[in-house]
Short mmCIF file of C-alpha atoms in Angstrom, two decimals:
data_model
loop_
_atom_site.label_atom_id
_atom_site.label_comp_id
_atom_site.label_asym_id
_atom_site.label_seq_id
_atom_site.Cartn_x
_atom_site.Cartn_y
_atom_site.Cartn_z
CA UNK W 1 127.56 138.88 18.84
CA UNK W 2 129.05 135.81 21.83
CA UNK W 3 126.64 132.70 22.79
CA UNK W 4 126.32 133.90 26.05
CA UNK W 5 125.26 136.87 24.76
CA UNK W 6 122.97 135.91 22.57
CA UNK W 7 121.55 133.55 25.05
CA UNK W 8 121.27 136.67 27.51
CA UNK W 9 119.48 138.39 25.31
CA UNK W 10 117.02 136.03 24.60
CA UNK W 11 116.58 135.51 28.68
CA UNK W 12 115.32 139.34 28.07
CA UNK W 13 111.73 137.67 27.15
CA UNK W 14 111.56 135.52 30.88
CA UNK W 15 112.27 138.09 33.56
CA UNK W 16 111.51 135.13 36.25
CA UNK W 17 114.96 133.67 35.00
CA UNK W 18 118.03 134.23 37.34
CA UNK W 19 121.01 133.21 35.54
CA UNK W 20 124.98 133.31 36.38
CA UNK W 21 128.19 134.10 34.08
CA UNK W 22 131.14 132.95 35.04
CA UNK W 23 133.64 133.00 32.43
CA UNK W 24 132.78 131.24 29.14
CA UNK W 25 129.86 129.90 30.91
CA UNK W 26 125.49 130.91 31.40
CA UNK W 27 124.08 128.67 33.92
CA UNK W 28 120.54 129.40 34.34
CA UNK W 29 118.99 127.74 37.26
CA UNK W 30 116.45 125.14 37.51
CA UNK W 31 112.59 127.87 39.77
CA UNK W 32 111.67 124.90 41.79
CA UNK W 33 113.16 121.60 43.32
CA UNK W 34 111.52 119.90 40.08
CA UNK W 35 113.52 121.46 37.41
CA UNK W 36 116.87 121.66 36.68
CA UNK W 37 119.76 123.88 35.87
CA UNK W 38 120.66 124.24 32.40
CA UNK W 39 123.97 125.86 31.57
CA UNK W 40 126.24 126.57 28.43
CA UNK W 41 130.15 126.22 28.03
CA UNK W 42 131.39 128.75 25.52
CA UNK W 43 135.30 126.54 24.40
CA UNK W 44 135.65 128.62 21.37
CA UNK W 45 135.79 126.43 19.34
CA UNK W 46 132.91 124.42 20.14
CA UNK W 47 130.08 124.20 22.78
CA UNK W 48 128.86 122.14 25.72
CA UNK W 49 125.28 122.21 26.72
CA UNK W 50 124.43 120.56 30.13
CA UNK W 51 121.71 119.71 31.99
CA UNK W 52 122.46 119.34 35.75
CA UNK W 53 124.83 115.98 34.80
CA UNK W 54 123.73 115.36 31.66
CA UNK W 55 125.96 117.62 29.24
CA UNK W 56 126.32 117.44 25.42
CA UNK W 57 129.34 118.62 22.72
CA UNK W 58 128.48 120.60 20.00
CA UNK W 59 130.46 122.32 17.20
CA UNK W 60 127.70 124.47 15.86
CA UNK W 61 126.16 127.47 17.44
CA UNK W 62 122.45 127.42 16.37
CA UNK W 63 122.71 123.65 17.13
CA UNK W 64 124.22 124.23 20.84
CA UNK W 65 121.54 127.00 21.68
CA UNK W 66 118.64 125.00 20.27
CA UNK W 67 119.93 122.21 23.19
CA UNK W 68 120.06 124.70 25.96
CA UNK W 69 116.79 126.04 24.97
CA UNK W 70 114.93 122.52 24.66
CA UNK W 71 116.22 122.27 28.32
CA UNK W 72 114.09 125.19 29.62
CA UNK W 73 111.69 124.01 27.86
CA UNK W 74 108.18 122.10 28.15
CA UNK W 75 109.13 119.62 25.67
CA UNK W 76 112.13 117.89 27.86
CA UNK W 77 112.31 116.29 31.00
CA UNK W 78 115.38 114.94 32.95
CA UNK W 79 114.59 111.44 33.93
CA UNK W 80 117.23 111.19 37.41
CA UNK W 81 118.65 107.56 38.39
CA UNK W 82 119.34 107.17 42.47
CA UNK W 83 120.91 105.00 44.40
CA UNK W 84 120.28 106.15 47.78
CA UNK W 85 120.73 110.58 47.73
CA UNK W 86 123.82 110.27 44.93
CA UNK W 87 122.50 110.91 40.81
CA UNK W 88 123.96 108.00 39.10
CA UNK W 89 122.65 108.97 35.03
CA UNK W 90 120.90 111.33 33.88
CA UNK W 91 119.12 110.48 29.98
CA UNK W 92 116.56 113.78 28.78
CA UNK W 93 113.75 112.78 27.58
CA UNK W 94 111.58 114.62 24.79
CA UNK W 95 107.43 114.77 25.00
CA UNK W 96 105.23 114.85 22.02
CA UNK W 97 101.50 116.16 22.43
CA UNK W 98 100.26 112.89 23.42
CA UNK W 99 102.02 112.83 26.86
CA UNK W 100 104.41 109.70 25.47
CA UNK W 101 107.89 110.87 25.90
CA UNK W 102 111.47 109.46 24.66
CA UNK W 103 115.01 109.00 25.30
CA UNK W 104 117.30 111.09 23.66
CA UNK W 105 120.37 111.01 24.99
CA UNK W 106 122.27 109.43 28.68
CA UNK W 107 124.71 110.43 30.48
CA UNK W 108 125.91 108.17 33.95
CA UNK W 109 128.54 107.82 36.56
CA UNK W 110 131.87 104.84 35.81
CA UNK W 111 131.10 104.30 39.64
CA UNK W 112 127.97 104.32 41.32
CA UNK W 113 126.42 103.22 45.20
CA UNK W 114 124.45 100.54 43.44
CA UNK W 115 124.40 98.66 47.29
CA UNK W 116 122.06 101.88 47.83
CA UNK W 117 118.41 101.90 47.29
CA UNK W 118 117.41 102.56 43.68
CA UNK W 119 114.71 105.54 42.38
CA UNK W 120 113.82 107.52 39.35
CA UNK W 121 112.84 111.33 39.71
CA UNK W 122 112.17 113.24 37.31
CA UNK W 123 112.71 116.79 36.54
CA UNK W 124 111.51 119.49 34.49
CA UNK W 125 111.63 122.94 33.19
CA UNK W 126 108.51 125.69 32.47
CA UNK W 127 110.24 128.74 31.19
CA UNK W 128 109.35 128.20 27.66
CA UNK W 129 105.44 126.70 26.75
CA UNK W 130 105.05 124.17 24.20
CA UNK W 131 104.99 125.68 20.98
CA UNK W 132 106.79 128.81 22.40
CA UNK W 133 110.72 129.45 20.51
CA UNK W 134 113.54 130.46 22.89
#
């Protein structure tokens, strides 16, 4: 079974999840405007998991699956820095049971419209509830 087939099988538990498969890429769309798309590319060898503009490379299939499920869970949120309407950086944050959030990793654009007003937006998916395994 390929990693994309594994993800499709696991998504059967979540009938509200909308996803597409194109070639070696699977994308779960954001359920609403407060969420973000979660995608995985099976590069054969290796995997890229992404949340909107953030992404990370994985060699290990299980780690890639865990990162994919994490992005769909309430334990993850995405901090997006915008300049005007342009998203410029994406920081993955993980939360604990006390409501604290910790930065895990950031990806940003090299060129940003620095003259535009800076805003911070937090996005979060709620497909996988806290303490639920994806």
